[in-house]
PDB file of C-alpha atoms in Angstrom:
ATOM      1  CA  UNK A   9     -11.893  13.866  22.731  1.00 42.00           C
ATOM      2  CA  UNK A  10      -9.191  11.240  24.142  1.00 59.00           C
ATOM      3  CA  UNK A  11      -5.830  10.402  22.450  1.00 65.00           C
ATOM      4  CA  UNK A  12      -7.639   7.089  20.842  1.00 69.00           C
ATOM      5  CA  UNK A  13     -10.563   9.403  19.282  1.00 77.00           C
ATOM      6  CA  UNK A  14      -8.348  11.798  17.896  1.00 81.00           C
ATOM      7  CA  UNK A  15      -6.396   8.971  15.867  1.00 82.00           C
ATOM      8  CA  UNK A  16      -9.218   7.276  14.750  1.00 83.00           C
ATOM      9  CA  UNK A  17     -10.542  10.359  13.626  1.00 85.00           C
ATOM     10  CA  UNK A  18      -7.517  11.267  11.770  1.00 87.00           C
ATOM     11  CA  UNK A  19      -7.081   7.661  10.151  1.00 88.00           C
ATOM     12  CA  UNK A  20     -10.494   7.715   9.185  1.00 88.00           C
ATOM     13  CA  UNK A  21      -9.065  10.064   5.729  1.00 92.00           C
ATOM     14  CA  UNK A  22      -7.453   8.245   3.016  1.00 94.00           C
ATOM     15  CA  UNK A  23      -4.734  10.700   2.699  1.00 94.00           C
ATOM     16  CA  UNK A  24      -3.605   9.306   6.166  1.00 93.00           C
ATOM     17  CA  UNK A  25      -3.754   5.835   5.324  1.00 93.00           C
ATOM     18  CA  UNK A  26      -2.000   6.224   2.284  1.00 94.00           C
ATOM     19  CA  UNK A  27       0.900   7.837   3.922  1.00 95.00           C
ATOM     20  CA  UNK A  28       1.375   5.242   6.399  1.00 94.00           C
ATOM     21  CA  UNK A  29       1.758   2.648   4.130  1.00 94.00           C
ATOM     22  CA  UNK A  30       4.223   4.675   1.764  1.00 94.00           C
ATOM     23  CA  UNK A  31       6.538   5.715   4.706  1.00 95.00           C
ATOM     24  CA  UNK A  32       6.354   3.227   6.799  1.00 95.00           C
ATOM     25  CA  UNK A  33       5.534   0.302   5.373  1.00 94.00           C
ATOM     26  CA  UNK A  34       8.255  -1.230   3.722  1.00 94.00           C
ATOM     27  CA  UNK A  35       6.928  -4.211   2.509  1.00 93.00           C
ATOM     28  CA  UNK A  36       7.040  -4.990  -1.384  1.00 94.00           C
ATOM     29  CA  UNK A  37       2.946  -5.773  -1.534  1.00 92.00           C
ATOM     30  CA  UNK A  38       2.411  -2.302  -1.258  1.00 93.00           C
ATOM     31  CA  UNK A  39       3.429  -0.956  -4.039  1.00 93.00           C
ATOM     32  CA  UNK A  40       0.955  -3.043  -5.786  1.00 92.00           C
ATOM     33  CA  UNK A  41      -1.844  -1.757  -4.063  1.00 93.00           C
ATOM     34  CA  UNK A  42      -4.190   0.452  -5.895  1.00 93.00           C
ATOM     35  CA  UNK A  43      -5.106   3.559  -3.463  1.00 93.00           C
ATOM     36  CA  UNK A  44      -7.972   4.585  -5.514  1.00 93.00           C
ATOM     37  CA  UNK A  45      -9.942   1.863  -4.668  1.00 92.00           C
ATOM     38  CA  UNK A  46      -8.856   2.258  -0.651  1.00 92.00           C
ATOM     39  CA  UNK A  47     -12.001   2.227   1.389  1.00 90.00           C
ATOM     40  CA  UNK A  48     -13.821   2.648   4.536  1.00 89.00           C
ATOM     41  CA  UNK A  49     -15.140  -0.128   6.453  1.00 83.00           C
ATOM     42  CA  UNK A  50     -18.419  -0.536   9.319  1.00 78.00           C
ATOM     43  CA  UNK A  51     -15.756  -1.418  12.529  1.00 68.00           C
ATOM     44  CA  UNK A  52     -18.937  -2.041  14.410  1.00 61.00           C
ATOM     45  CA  UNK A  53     -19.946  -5.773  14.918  1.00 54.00           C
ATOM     46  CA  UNK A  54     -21.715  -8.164  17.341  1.00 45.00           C
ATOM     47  CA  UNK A  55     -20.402 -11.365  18.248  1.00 49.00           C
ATOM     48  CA  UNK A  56     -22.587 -14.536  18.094  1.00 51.00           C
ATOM     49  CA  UNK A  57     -23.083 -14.434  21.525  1.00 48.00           C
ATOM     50  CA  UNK A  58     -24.158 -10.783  21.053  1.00 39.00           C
ATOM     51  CA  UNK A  59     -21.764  -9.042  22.554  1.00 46.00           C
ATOM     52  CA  UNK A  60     -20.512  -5.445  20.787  1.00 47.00           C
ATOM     53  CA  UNK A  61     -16.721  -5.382  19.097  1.00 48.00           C
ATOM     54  CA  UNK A  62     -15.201  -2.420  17.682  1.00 54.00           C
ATOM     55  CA  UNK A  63     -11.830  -2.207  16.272  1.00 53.00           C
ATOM     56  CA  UNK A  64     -10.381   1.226  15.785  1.00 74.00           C
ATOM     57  CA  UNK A  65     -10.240   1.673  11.610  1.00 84.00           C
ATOM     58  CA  UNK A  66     -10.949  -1.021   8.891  1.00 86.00           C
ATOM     59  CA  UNK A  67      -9.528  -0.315   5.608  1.00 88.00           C
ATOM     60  CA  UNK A  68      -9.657  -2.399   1.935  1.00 87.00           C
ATOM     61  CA  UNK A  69      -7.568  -1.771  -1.202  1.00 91.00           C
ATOM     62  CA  UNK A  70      -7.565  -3.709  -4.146  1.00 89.00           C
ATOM     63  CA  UNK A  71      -4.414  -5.638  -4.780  1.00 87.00           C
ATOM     64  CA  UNK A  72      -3.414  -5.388  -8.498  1.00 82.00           C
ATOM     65  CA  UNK A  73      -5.751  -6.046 -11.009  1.00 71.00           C
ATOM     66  CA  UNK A  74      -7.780  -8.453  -9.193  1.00 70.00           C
ATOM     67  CA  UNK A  75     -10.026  -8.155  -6.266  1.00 61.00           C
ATOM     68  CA  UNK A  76      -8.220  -9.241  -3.425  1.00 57.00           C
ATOM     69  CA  UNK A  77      -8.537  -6.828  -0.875  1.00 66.00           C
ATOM     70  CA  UNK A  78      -5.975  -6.138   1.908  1.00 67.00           C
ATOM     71  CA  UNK A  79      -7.666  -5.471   5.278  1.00 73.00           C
ATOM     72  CA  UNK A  80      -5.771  -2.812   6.947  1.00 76.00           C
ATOM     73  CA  UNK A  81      -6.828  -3.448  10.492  1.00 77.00           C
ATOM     74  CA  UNK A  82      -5.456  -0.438  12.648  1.00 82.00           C
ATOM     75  CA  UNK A  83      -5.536  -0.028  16.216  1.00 83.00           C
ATOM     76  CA  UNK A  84      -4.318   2.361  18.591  1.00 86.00           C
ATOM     77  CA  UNK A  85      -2.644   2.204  21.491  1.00 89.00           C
ATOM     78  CA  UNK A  86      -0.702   4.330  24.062  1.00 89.00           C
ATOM     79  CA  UNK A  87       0.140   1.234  26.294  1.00 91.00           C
ATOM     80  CA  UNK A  88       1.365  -1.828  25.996  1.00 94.00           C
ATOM     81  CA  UNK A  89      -0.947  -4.703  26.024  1.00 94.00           C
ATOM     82  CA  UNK A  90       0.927  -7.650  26.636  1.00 96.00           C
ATOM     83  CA  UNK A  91      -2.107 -10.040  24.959  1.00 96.00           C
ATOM     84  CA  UNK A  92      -2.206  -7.912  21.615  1.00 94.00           C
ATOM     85  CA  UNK A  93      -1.315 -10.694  19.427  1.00 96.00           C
ATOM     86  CA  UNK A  94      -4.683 -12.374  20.838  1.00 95.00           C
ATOM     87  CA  UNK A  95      -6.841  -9.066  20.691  1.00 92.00           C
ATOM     88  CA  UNK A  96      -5.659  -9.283  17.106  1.00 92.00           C
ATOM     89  CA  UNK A  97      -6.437 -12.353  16.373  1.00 93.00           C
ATOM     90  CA  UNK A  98     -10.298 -11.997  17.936  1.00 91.00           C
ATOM     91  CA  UNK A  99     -11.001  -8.737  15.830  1.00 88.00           C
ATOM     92  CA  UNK A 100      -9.817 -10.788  12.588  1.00 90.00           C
ATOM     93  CA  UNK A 101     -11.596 -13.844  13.329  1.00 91.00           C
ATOM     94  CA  UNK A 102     -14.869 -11.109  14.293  1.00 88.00           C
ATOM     95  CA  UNK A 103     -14.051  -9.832  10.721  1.00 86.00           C
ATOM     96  CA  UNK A 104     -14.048 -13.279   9.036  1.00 87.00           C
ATOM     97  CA  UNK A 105     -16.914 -14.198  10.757  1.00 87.00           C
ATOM     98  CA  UNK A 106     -18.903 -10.953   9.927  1.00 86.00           C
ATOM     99  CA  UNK A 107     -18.064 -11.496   5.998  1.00 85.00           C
ATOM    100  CA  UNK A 108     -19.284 -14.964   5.890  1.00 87.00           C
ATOM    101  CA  UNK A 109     -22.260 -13.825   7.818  1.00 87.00           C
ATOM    102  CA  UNK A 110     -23.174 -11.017   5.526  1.00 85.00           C
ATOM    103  CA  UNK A 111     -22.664 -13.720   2.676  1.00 82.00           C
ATOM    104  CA  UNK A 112     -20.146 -11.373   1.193  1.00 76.00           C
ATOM    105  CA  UNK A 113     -18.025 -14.740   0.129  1.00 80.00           C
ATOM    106  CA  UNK A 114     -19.276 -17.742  -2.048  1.00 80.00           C
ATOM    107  CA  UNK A 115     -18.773 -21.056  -0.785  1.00 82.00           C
ATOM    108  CA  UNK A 116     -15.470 -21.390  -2.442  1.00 86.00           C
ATOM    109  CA  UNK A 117     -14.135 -18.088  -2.110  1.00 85.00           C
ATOM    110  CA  UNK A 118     -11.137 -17.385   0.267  1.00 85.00           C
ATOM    111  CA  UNK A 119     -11.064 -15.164   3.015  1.00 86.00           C
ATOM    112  CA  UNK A 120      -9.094 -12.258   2.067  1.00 86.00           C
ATOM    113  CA  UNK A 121      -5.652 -11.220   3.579  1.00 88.00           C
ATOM    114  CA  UNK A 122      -5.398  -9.167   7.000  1.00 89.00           C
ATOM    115  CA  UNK A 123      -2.800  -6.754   7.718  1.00 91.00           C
ATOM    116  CA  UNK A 124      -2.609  -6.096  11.078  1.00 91.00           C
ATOM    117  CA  UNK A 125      -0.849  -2.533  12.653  1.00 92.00           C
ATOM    118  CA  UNK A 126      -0.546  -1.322  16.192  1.00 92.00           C
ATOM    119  CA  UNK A 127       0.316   2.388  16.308  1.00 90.00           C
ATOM    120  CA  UNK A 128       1.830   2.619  19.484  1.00 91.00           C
ATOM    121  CA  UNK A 129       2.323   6.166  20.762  1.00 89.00           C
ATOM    122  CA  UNK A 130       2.898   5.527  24.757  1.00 89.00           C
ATOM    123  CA  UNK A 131       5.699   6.956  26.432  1.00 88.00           C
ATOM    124  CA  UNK A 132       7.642   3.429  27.224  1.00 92.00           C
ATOM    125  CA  UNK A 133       8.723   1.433  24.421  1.00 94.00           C
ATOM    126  CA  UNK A 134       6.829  -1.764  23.394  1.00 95.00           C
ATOM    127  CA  UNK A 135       7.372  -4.794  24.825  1.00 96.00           C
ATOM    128  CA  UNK A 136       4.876  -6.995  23.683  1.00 96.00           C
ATOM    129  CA  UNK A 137       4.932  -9.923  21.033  1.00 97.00           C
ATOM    130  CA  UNK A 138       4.023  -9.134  17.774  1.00 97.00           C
ATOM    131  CA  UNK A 139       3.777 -12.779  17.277  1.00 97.00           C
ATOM    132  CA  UNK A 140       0.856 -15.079  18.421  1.00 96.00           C
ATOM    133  CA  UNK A 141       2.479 -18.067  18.849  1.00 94.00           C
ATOM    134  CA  UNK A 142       5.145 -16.898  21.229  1.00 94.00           C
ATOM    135  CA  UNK A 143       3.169 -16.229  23.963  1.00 95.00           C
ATOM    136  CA  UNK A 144       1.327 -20.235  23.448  1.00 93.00           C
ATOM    137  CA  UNK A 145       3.186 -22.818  25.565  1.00 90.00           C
ATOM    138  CA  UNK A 146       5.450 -25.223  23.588  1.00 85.00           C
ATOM    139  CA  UNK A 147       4.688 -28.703  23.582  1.00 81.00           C
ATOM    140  CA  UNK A 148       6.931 -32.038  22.383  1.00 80.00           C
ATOM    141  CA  UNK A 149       5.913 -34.298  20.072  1.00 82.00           C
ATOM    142  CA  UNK A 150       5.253 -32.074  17.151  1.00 82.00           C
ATOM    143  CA  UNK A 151       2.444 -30.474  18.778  1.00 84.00           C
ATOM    144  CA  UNK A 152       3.459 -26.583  17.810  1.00 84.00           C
ATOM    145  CA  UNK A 153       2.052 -27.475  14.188  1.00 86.00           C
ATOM    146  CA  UNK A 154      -1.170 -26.765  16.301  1.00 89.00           C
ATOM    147  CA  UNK A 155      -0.140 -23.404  17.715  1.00 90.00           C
ATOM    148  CA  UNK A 156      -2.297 -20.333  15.935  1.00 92.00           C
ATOM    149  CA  UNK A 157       0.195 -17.792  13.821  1.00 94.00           C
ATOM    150  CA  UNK A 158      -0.616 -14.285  13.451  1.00 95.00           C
ATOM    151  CA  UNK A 159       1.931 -11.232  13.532  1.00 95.00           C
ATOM    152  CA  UNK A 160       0.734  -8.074  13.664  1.00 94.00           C
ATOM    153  CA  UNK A 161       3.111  -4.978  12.247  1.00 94.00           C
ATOM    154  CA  UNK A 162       3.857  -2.363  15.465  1.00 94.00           C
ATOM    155  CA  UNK A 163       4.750   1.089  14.808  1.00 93.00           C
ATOM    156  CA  UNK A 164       6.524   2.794  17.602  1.00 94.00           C
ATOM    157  CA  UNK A 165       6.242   6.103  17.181  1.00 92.00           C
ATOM    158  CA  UNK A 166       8.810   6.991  20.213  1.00 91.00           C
ATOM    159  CA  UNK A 167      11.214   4.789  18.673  1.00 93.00           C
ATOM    160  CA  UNK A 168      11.682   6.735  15.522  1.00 94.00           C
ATOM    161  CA  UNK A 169      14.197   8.878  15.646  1.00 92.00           C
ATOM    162  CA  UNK A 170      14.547  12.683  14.374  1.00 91.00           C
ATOM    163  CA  UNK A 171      17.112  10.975  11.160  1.00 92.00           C
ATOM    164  CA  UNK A 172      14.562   8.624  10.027  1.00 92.00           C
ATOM    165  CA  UNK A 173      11.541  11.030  10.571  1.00 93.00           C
ATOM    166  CA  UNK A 174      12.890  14.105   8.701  1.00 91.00           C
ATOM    167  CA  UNK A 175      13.215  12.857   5.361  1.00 92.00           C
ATOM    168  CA  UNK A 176       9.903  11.701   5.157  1.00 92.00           C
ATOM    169  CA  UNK A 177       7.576  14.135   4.038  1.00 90.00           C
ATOM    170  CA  UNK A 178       3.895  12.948   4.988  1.00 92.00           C
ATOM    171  CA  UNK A 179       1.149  14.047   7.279  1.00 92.00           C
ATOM    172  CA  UNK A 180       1.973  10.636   9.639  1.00 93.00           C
ATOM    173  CA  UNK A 181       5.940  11.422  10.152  1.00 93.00           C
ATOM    174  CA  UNK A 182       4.936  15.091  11.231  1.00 92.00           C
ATOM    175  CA  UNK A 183       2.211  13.668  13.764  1.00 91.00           C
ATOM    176  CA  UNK A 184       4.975  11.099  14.562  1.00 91.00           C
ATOM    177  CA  UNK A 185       7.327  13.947  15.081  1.00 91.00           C
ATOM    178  CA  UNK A 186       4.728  15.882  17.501  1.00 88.00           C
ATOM    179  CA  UNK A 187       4.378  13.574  19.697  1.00 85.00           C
ATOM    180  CA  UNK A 188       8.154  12.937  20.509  1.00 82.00           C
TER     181      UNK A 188
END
């Protein structure tokens, strides 16, 4: 089983995803989120010009008390990819696309929220953008109101340190402390 496998495997529990969000997530939308309703997604789909796409793990949660999930998109990588941001952006359009297709929106339903998160576990530190538009060419005359947005979250695990690791006591800060 490779590196990739073993993650997927492990953030395929609950438990897992729950702790990454607690401990390293520090965001104030999460503790809204209601972790009994976190679930599983298919990762599997087929472009519309048939090609296969699989992103590593697909979660939902409800939000509060209405149904509006957050997609926890999670992939895994142990090296940088210096086109992440537009990976990113082609599994969530994929996503989008696979919703409307299995006519799991109405007509004047919105798409729900994405929250993208790179677990980065290579041995170099990242030095990619976790921002879409950076890595678009600028243009004058009030063009960049064109240029696509999407940031992604990137966890680092090499970049935690012992200090912030320690305190935290979850099943994702001891595999973070493992692998440094």
């Amino acid at each position: 089983m490779t590196h990739d496998n073993a993650y997927k495997l492990l953030f395929s529990e609950p438990q897992m995803v729950i702790d990454l969000l607690q401990g390293f997530v520090h965001e104030p939308w999460v503790e809204y989120l209601d972790f009994s309703t976190l679930e599983k997604m298919p990762t599997q789909c087929v472009t519309d010009d048939l090609r296969d796409r699989e992103d590593d793990v697909i979660w939902r949660v409800k939000c509060q008390d209405e149904w509006l999930y957050v997609y926890l998109l999670i992939e895994f990588q142990s090296t940088v990819d210096y086109f992440m941001a537009v990976r990113l952006m082609t599994y969530i359009g994929l996503l989008y696309q696979d919703l409307i297709k299995q006519q799991k929106l109405g007509k004047k339903d919105k798409l729900p929220p994405v929250f993208p998160i790179v677990l980065y576990n290579g041995k170099q530190r990242w030095t990619a953008a976790t921002e879409l538009s950076t890595l678009i060419h600028d243009l004058p005359f009030n063009f960049n109101k064109y240029k696509p947005h999407l940031s992604y979250m990137l966890l680092d695990e090499g970049a935690y340190s012992a200090d912030e690791l320690n305190p935290l006591k979850n099943l994702v800060a001891a595999i973070f402390r493992l692998e440094n």
